[in-house]
Tab-separated table of C-alpha atoms and ligand atoms in Angstrom:
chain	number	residue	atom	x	y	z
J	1	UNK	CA	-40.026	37.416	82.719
J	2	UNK	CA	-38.220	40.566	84.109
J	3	UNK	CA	-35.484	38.802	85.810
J	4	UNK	CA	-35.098	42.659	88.550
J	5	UNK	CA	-39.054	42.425	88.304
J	6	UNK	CA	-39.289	38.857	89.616
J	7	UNK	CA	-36.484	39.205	92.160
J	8	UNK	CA	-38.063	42.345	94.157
J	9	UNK	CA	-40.856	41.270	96.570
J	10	UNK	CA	-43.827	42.804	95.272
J	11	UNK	CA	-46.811	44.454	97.472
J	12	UNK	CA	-49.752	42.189	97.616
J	13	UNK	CA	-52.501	42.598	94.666
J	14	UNK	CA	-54.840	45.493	95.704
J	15	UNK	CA	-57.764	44.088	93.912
J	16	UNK	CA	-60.519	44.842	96.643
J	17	UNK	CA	-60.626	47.739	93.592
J	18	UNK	CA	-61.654	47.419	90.478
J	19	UNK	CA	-60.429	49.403	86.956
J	20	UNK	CA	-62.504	50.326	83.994
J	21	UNK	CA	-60.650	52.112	81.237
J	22	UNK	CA	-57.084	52.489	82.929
J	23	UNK	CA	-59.809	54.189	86.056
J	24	UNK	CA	-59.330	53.212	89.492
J	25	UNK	CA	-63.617	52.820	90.750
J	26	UNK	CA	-64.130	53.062	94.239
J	27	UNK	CA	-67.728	51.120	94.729
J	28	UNK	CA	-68.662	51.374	90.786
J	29	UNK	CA	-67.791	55.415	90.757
J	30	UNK	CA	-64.753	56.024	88.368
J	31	UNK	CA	-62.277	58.190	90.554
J	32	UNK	CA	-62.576	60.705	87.907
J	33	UNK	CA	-65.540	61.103	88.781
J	34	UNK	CA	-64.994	60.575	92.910
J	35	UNK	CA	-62.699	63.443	92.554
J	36	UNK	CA	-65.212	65.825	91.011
J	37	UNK	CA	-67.571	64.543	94.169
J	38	UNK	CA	-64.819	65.594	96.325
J	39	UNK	CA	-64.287	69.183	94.624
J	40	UNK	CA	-60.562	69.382	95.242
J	41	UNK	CA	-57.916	66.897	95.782
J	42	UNK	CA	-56.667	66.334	98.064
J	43	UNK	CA	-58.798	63.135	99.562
J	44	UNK	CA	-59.665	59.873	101.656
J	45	UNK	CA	-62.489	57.699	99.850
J	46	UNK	CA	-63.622	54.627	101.653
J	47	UNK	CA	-65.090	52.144	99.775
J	48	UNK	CA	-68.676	50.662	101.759
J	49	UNK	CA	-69.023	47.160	99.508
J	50	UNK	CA	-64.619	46.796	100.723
J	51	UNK	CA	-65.722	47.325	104.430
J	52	UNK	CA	-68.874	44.994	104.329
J	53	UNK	CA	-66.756	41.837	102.049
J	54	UNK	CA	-64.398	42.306	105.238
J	55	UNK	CA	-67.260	42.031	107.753
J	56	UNK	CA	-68.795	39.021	105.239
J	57	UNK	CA	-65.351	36.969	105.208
J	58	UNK	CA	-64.767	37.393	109.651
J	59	UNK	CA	-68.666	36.369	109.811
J	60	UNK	CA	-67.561	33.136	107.482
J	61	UNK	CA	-64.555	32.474	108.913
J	62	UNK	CA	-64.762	33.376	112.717
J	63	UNK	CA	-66.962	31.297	115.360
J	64	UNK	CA	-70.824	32.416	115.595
J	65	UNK	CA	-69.899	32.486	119.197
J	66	UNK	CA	-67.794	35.426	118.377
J	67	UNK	CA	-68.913	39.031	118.942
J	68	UNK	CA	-67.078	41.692	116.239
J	69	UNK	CA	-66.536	44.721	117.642
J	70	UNK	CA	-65.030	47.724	115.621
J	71	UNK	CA	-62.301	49.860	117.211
J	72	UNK	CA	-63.128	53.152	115.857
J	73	UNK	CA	-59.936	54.846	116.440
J	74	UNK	CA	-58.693	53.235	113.113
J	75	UNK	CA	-61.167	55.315	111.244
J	76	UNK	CA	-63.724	57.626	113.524
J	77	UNK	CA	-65.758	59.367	110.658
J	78	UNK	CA	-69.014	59.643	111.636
J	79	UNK	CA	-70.328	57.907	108.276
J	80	UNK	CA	-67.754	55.145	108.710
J	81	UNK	CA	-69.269	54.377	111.847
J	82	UNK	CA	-72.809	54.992	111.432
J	83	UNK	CA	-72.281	52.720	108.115
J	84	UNK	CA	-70.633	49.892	110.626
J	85	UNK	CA	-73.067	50.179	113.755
J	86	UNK	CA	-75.697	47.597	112.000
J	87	UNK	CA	-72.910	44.949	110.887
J	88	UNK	CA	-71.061	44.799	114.102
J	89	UNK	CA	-72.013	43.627	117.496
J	90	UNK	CA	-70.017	46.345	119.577
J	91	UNK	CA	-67.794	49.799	119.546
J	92	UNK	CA	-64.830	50.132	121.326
J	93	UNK	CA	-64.213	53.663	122.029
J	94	UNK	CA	-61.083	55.144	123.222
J	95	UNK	CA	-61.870	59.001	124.090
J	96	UNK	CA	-65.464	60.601	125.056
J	97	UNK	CA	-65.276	62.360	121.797
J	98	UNK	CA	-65.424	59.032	120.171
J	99	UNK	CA	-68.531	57.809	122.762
J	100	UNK	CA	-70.426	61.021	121.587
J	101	UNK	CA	-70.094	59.831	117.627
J	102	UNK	CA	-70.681	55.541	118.432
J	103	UNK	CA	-73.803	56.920	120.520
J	104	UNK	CA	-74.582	59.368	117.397
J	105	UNK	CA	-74.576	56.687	115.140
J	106	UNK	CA	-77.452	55.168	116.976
J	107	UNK	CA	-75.782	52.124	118.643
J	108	UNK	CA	-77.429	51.193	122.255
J	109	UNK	CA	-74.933	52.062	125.377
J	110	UNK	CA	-74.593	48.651	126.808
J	111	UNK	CA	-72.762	47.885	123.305
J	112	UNK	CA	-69.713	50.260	123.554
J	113	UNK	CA	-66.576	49.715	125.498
J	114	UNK	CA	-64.045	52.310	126.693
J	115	UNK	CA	-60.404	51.679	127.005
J	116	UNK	CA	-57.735	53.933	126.898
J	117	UNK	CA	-55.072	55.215	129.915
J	118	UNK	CA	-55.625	58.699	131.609
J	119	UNK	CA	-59.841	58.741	130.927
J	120	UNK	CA	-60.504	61.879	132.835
J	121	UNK	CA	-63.110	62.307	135.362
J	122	UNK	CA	-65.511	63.627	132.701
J	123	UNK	CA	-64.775	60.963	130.348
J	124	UNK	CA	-65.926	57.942	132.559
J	125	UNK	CA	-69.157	60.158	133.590
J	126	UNK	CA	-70.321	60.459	130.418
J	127	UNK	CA	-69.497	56.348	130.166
J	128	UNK	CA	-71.157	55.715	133.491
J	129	UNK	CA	-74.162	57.847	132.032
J	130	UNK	CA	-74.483	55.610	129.111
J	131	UNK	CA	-74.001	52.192	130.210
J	132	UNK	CA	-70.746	51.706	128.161
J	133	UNK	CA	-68.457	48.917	129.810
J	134	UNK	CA	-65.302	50.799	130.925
J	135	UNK	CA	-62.225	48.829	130.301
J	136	UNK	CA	-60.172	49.811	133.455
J	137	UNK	CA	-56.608	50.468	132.712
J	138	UNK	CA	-55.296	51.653	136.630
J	139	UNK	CA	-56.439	51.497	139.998
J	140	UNK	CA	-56.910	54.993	140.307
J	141	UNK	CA	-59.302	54.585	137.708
J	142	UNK	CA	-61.329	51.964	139.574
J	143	UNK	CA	-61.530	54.030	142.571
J	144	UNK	CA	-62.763	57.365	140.523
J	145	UNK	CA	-65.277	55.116	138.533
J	146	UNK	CA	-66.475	54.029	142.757
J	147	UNK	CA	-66.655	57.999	143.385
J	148	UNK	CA	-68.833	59.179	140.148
J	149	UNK	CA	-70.950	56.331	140.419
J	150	UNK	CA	-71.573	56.981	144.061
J	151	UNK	CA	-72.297	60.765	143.841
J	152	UNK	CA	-74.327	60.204	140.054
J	153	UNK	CA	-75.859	57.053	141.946
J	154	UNK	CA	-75.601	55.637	138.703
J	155	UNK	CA	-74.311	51.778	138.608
J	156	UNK	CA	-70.717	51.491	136.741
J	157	UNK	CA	-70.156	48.626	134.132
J	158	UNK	CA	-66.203	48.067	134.483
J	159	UNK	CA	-64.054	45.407	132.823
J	160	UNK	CA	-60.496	44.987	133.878
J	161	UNK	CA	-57.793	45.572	131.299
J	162	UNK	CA	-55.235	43.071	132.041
J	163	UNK	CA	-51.662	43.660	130.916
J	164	UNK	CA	-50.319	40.316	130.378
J	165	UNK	CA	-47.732	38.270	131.319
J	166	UNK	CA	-46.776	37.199	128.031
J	167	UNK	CA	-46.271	39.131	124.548
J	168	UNK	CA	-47.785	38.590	121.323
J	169	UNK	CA	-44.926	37.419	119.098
J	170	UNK	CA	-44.529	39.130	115.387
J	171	UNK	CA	-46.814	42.322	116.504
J	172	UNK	CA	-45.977	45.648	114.771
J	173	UNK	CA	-47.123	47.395	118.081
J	174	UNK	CA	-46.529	45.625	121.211
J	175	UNK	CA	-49.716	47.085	123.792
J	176	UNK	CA	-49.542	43.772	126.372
J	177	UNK	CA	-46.295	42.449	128.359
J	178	UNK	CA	-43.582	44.003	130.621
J	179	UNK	CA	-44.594	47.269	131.876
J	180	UNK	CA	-47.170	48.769	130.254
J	181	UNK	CA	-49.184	51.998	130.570
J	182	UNK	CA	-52.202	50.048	129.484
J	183	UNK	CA	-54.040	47.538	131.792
J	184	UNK	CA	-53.495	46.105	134.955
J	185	UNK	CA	-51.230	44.184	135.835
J	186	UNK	CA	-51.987	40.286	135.393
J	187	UNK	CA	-50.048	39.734	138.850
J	188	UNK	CA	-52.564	42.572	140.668
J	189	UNK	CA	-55.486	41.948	138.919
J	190	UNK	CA	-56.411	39.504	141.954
J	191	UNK	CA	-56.152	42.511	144.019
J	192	UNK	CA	-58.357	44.951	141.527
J	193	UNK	CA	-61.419	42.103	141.305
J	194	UNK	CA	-61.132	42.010	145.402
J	195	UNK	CA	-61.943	45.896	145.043
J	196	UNK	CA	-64.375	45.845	142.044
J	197	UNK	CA	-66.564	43.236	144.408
J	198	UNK	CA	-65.903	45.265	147.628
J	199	UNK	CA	-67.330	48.511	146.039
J	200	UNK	CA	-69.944	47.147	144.412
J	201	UNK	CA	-69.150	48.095	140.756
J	202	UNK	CA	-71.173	45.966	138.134
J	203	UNK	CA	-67.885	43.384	136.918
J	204	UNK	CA	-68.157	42.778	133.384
J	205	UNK	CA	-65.251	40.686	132.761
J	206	UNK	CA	-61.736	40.694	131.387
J	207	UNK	CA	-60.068	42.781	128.221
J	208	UNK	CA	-56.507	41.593	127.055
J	209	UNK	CA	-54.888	42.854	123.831
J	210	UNK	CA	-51.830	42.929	123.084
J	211	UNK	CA	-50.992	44.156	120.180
J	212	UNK	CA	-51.533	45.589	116.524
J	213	UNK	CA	-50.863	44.973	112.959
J	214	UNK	CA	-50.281	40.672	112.914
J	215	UNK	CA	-49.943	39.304	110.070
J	216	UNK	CA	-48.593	35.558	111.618
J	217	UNK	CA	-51.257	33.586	111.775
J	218	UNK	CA	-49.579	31.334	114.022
J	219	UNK	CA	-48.483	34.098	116.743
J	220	UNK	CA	-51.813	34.939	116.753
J	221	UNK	CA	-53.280	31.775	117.623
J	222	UNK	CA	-50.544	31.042	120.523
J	223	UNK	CA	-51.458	34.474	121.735
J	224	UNK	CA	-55.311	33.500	121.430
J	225	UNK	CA	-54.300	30.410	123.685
J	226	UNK	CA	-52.350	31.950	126.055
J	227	UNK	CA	-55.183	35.143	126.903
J	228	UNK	CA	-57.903	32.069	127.558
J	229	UNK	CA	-55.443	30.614	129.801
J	230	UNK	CA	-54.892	33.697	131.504
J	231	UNK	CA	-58.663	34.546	131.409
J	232	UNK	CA	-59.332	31.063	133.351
J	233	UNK	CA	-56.697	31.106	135.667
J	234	UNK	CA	-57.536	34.597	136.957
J	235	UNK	CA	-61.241	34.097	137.189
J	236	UNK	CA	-60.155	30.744	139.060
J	237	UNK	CA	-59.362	34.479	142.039
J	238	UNK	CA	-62.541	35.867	142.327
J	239	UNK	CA	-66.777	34.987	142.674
J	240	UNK	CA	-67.137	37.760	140.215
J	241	UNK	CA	-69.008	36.272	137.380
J	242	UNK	CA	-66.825	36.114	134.340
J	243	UNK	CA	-69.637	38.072	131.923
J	244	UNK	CA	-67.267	39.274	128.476
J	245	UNK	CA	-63.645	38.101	127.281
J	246	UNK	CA	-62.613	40.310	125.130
J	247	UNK	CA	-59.782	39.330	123.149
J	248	UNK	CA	-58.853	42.377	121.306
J	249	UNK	CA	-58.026	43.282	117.770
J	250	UNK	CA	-54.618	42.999	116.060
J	251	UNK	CA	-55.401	41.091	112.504
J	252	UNK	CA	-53.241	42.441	110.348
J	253	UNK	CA	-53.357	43.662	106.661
J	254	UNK	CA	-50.338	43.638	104.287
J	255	UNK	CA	-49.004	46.964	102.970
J	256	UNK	CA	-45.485	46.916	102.487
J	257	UNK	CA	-43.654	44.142	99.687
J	258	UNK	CA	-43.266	40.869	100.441
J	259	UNK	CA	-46.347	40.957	102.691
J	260	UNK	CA	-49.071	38.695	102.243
J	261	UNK	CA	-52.744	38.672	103.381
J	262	UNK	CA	-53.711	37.067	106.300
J	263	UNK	CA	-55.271	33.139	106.429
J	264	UNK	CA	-58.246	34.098	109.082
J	265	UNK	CA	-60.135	30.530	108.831
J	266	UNK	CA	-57.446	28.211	111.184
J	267	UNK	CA	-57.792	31.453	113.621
J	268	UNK	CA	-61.402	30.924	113.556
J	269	UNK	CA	-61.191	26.745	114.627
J	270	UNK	CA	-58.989	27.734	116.852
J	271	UNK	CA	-60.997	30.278	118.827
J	272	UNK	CA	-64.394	27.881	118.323
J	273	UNK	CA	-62.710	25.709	120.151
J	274	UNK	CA	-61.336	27.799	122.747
J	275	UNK	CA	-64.513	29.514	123.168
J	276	UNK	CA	-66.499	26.118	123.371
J	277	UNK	CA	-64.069	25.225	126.682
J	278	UNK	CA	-64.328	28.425	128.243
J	279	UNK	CA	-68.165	28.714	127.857
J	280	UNK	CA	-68.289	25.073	129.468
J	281	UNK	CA	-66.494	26.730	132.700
J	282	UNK	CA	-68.142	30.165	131.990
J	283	UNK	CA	-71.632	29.465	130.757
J	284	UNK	CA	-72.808	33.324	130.592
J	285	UNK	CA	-69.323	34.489	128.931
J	286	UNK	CA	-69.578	36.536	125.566
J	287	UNK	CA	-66.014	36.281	123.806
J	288	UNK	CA	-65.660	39.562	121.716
J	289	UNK	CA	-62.940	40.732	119.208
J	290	UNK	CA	-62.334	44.297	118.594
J	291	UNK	CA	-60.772	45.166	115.066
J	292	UNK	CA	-60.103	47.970	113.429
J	293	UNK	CA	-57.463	48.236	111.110
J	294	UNK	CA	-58.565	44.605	109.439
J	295	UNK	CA	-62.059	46.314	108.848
J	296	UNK	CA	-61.850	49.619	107.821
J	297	UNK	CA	-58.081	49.319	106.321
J	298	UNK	CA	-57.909	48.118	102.719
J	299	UNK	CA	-61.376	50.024	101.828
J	300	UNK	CA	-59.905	53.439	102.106
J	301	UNK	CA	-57.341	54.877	99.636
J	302	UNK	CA	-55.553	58.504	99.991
J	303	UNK	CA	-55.686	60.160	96.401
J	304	UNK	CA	-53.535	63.530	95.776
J	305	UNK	CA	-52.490	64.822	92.883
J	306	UNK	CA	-49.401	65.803	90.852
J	307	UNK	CA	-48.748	69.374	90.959
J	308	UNK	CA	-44.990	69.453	89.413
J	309	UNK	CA	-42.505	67.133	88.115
J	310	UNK	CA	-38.734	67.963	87.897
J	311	UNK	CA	-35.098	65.853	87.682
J	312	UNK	CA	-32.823	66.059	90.172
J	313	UNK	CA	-29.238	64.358	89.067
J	314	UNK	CA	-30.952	61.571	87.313
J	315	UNK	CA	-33.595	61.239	89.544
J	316	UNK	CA	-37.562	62.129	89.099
J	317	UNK	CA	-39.539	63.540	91.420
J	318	UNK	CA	-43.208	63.745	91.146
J	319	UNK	CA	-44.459	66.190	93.892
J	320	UNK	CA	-48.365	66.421	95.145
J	321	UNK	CA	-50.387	68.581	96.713
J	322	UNK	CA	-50.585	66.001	100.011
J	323	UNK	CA	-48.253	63.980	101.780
J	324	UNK	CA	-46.782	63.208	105.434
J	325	UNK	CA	-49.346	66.034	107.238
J	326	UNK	CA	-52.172	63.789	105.552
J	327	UNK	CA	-51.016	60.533	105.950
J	328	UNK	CA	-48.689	60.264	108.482
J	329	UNK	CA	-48.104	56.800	107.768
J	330	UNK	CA	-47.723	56.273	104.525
J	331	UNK	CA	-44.547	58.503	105.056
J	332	UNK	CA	-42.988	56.201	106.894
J	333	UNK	CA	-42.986	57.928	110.063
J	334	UNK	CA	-45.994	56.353	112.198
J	335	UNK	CA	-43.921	53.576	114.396
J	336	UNK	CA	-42.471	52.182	111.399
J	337	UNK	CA	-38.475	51.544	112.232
J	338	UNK	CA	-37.568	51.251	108.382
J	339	UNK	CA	-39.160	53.488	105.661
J	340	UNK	CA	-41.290	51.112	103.475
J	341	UNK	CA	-43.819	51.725	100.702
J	342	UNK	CA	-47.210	51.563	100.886
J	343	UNK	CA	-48.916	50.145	97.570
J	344	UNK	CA	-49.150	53.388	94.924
J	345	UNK	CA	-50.785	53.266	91.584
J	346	UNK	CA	-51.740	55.816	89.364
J	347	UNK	CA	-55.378	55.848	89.512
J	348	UNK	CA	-55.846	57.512	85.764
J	349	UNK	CA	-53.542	54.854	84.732
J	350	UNK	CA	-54.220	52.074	85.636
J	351	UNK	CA	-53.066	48.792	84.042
J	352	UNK	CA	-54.776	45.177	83.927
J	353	UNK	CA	-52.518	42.573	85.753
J	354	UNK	CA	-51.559	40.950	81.716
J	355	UNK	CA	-50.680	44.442	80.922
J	356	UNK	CA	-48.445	44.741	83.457
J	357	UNK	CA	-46.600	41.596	83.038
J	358	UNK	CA	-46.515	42.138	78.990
J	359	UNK	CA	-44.735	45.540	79.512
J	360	UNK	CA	-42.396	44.064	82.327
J	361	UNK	CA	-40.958	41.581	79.302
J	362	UNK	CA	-40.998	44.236	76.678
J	363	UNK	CA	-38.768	46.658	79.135
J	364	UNK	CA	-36.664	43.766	79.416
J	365	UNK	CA	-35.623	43.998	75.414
J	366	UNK	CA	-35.945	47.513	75.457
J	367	UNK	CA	-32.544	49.126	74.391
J	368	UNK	CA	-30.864	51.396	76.457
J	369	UNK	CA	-30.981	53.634	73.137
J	370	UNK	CA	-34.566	54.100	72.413
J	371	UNK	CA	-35.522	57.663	72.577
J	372	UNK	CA	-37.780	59.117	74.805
J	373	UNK	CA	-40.536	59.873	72.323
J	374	UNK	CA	-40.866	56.101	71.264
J	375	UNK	CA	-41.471	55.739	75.155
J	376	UNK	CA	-44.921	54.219	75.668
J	377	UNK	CA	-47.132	55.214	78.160
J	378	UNK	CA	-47.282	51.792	79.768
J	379	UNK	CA	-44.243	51.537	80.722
J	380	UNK	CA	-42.685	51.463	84.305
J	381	UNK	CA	-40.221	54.278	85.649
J	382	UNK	CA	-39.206	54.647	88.816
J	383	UNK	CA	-40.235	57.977	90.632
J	384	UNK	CA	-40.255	59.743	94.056
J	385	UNK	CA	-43.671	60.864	95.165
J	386	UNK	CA	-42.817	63.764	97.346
J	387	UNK	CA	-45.599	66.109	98.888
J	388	UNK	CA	-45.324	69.792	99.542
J	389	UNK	CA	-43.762	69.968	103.046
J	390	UNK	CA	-39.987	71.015	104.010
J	391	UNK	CA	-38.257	68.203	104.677
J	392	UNK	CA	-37.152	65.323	103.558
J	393	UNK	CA	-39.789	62.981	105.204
J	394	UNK	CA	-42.430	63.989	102.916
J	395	UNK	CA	-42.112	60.866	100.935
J	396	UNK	CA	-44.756	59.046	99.825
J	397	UNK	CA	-43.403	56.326	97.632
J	398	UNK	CA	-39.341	55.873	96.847
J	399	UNK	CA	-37.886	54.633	93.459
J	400	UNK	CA	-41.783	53.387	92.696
J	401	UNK	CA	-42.162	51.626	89.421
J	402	UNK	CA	-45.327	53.532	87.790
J	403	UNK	CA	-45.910	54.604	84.500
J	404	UNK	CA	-45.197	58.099	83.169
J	405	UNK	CA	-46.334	60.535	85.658
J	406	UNK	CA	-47.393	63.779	84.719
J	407	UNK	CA	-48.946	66.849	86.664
J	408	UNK	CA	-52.537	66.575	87.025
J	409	UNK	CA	-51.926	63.080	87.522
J	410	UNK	CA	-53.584	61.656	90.342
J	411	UNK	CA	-51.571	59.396	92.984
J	412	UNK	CA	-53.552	56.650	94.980
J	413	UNK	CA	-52.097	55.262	97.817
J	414	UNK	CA	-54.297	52.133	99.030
J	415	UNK	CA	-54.269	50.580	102.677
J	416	UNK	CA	-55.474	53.809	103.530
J	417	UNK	CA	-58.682	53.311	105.477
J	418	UNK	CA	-57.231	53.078	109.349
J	419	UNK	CA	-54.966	55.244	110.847
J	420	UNK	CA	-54.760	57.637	108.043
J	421	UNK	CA	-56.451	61.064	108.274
J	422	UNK	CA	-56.914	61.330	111.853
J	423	UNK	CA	-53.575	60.061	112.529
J	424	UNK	CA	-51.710	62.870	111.015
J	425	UNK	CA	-50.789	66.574	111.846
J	426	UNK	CA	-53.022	67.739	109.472
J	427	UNK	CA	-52.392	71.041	110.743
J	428	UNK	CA	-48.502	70.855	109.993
J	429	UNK	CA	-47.121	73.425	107.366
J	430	UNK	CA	-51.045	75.022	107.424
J	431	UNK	CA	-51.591	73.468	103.667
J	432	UNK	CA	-55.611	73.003	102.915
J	433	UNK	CA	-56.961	69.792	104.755
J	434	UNK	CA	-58.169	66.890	102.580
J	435	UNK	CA	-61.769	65.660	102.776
J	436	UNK	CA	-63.244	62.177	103.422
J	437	UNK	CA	-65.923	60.349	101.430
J	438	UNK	CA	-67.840	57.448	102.028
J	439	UNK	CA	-69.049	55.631	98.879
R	1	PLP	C1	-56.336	50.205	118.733
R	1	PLP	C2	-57.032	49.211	119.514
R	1	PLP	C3	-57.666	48.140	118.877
R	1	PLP	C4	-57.671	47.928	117.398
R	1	PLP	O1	-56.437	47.559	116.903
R	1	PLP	P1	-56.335	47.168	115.356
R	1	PLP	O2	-54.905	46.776	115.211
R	1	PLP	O3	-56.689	48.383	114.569
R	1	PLP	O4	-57.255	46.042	115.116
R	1	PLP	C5	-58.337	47.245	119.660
R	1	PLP	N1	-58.387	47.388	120.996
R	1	PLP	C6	-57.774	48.401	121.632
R	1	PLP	C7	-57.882	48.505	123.097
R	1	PLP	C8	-57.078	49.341	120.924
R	1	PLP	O5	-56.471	50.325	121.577
């Protein structure tokens, strides 16, 4: 074996694809022939049979007792959602905008949650409207909610977003624990339930997340203890029957080297049994878990496509036509505090797994001396993938092992199927906007 091969971590295997004839295929269509669907390059494709084997393996592995919810903020499109609506039990919203597409895609009302600071007065009408369960973040909040559902004379369904006391150890984005502009205070939520039963709102129950992108099982499950705990011991304040738990989302997936999938099944004996005790004290309580990222994630790639190569002092540069104003995050520059890769490939060059370990031993005896023409095509040189912008942050994969890239090539960056193309300034350097597929 490749002795510098071995030694580097190495991104997990994104096999959730398959390859026929060096092809990437997204869902059985060769991306040859996804990006003739697409008419241009650059674009997202989401992969439906990728989103439903993710919804298949949290059915398997998670309690029966446990209601999936998507967050659609990791991926809003429309299709996405309308695609999701039958396989989940709930959408959590987190603007009206979204509301008006979960409601579009058909799914009842009373199956939508709202959460999100700052929802402005029009926001939590159209919620009130539609039976959604607002997850109240402030108690401004509450007392608006009170005012529209007085002068609409429409009952409100409120939950009470509770920032914790505690924080969810190993968490690329802490959202729960010291001060917080999400939730309520654990310490005043005594004080919030007093007011939710004094003005008559319809109480719901309790939402407490703390955090995104996990990928320690263990954290996850102490955090799953300690928001039951919290959920019992501030229930033990109030008459208000405890109705939904909702646990939020968090699961992680692994993009960056080194990273490995997460185990979900001891998650899911952990939370049967958590569930099981809380139901015995709660007998009416639905415990929900809102994911996003862990659905909708590894189906999507981001596929651009060589549009120049040149050397710089020894260095090759393969430059796109897409990059950080697509994919914000894939850059590097979305909350991550050191630039890593996201998994790349070359989805017109693909290689089998055995390939790829064959030519990792063969580069190993390759001379220094052999001349660039003897070069094969399989093997491995290391390349920046820079996109069109001005500035140095338009980097999309640094010193990445792929074989020989040449324009017209097209670069496929996986992982890409939550917070990718509505989490970037598309609009940034005014370049032409990629489009999304569903297939
Ligand atoms: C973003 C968000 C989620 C989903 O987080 P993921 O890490 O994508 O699973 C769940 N709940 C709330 C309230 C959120 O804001």
């Amino acid at each position: 074996m490749n002795l510098t091969t071995k030694a580097k971590p190495q991104h997990a295997p994104m096999d959730q694809f398959k390859v026929h004839n060096n092809w990437l295929m997204v869902n059985g269509v060769s991306l040859e022939r996804v990006k003739l669907r697409a008419g241009q390059t650059p674009f997202y494709a989401y992969d439906r049979s990728v989103i439903s084997h993710k919804i298949a393996q949290l059915r398997q592995y998670m309690p029966q007792s446990l209601k999936l919810h998507y967050a659609m903020k990791a991926n809003p499109m429309p299709a996405v959602v309308s695609f999701l609506n039958s396989q989940v039990d709930g959408i959590d919203v987190a603007s009206g905008n979204e509301l008006l597409v979960a409601l579009n895609s058909g799914i009842a009302g009373h199956q939508i949650s709202f959460a999100g600071p700052g929802k402005q007065s029009q926001e939590l009408t159209m919620a009130i409207a539609s039976s959604v369960t607002i997850n109240v973040e402030s108690f401004n909040e509450l007392s608006n909610i009170a005012r529209i559902s007085d002068a609409t004379g429409i009952s409100a369904k409120v939950a009470v977003r509770v920032n914790p006391d505690f924080e969810l150890k190993s968490s690329g984005m802490k959202m729960g624990g010291g001060p917080q502009q999400f939730g309520i205070d654990a310490e005043q939520v005594p004080k919030a339930l007093l007011q939710i039963e004094a003005l008559g709102l319809d109480y719901q129950g309790l939402h407490i997340f703390s955090g995104s992108q996990n990928l320690n099982q263990h954290a996850i499950m102490q955090t799953h203890r300690q928001i039951f705990e919290l959920a019992s011991r501030l229930q033990r304040s109030t008459n208000l029957e405890l109705l939904t738990l909702n646990i939020g989302g968090g699961l992680g997936i692994p993009y960056f080297p080194g990273e490995m999938p997460l185990d979900i099944a001891p998650i899911g004996q952990a939370l049967a049994e958590l569930i099981d005790n809380l139901q015995a004290a709660h007998p009416n309580v639905e415990v929900a878990m809102e994911l996003g990222r862990y659905i909708v994630g590894e189906a999507g790639i981001y596929v651009c496509e060589v549009v120049d190569i040149k050397e710089s002092r020894g260095t090759r540069f393969a430059i796109v036509n897409g990059g950080l104003h697509h994919h914000l995050s894939a850059s590097g520059n979305f909350g991550q505090v050191i630039r890593k890769n996201y998994p790349v490939a070359i989805g017109n060059k693909m290689i089998s797994k055995k390939q790829s370990s064959d030519i990792a031993q063969n580069n190993t005896r390759l001379d220094q001396s052999v001349s660039q023409e003897k070069v094969s095509a399989e093997q491995l040189y290391p390349v920046q993938i820079v996109g069109p912008l001005c500035t140095p942050l338009d980097l999309l994969a640094d010193k990445y092992e792929l074989p020989a890239v040449e324009i017209g090539d097209l670069v496929v960056v996986y992982q890409s199927g939550a917070y990718g193309f509505t989490a970037s300034p598309r609009d940034f350097l005014s370049h032409p906007q990629p489009v999304e597929l569903l297939i």
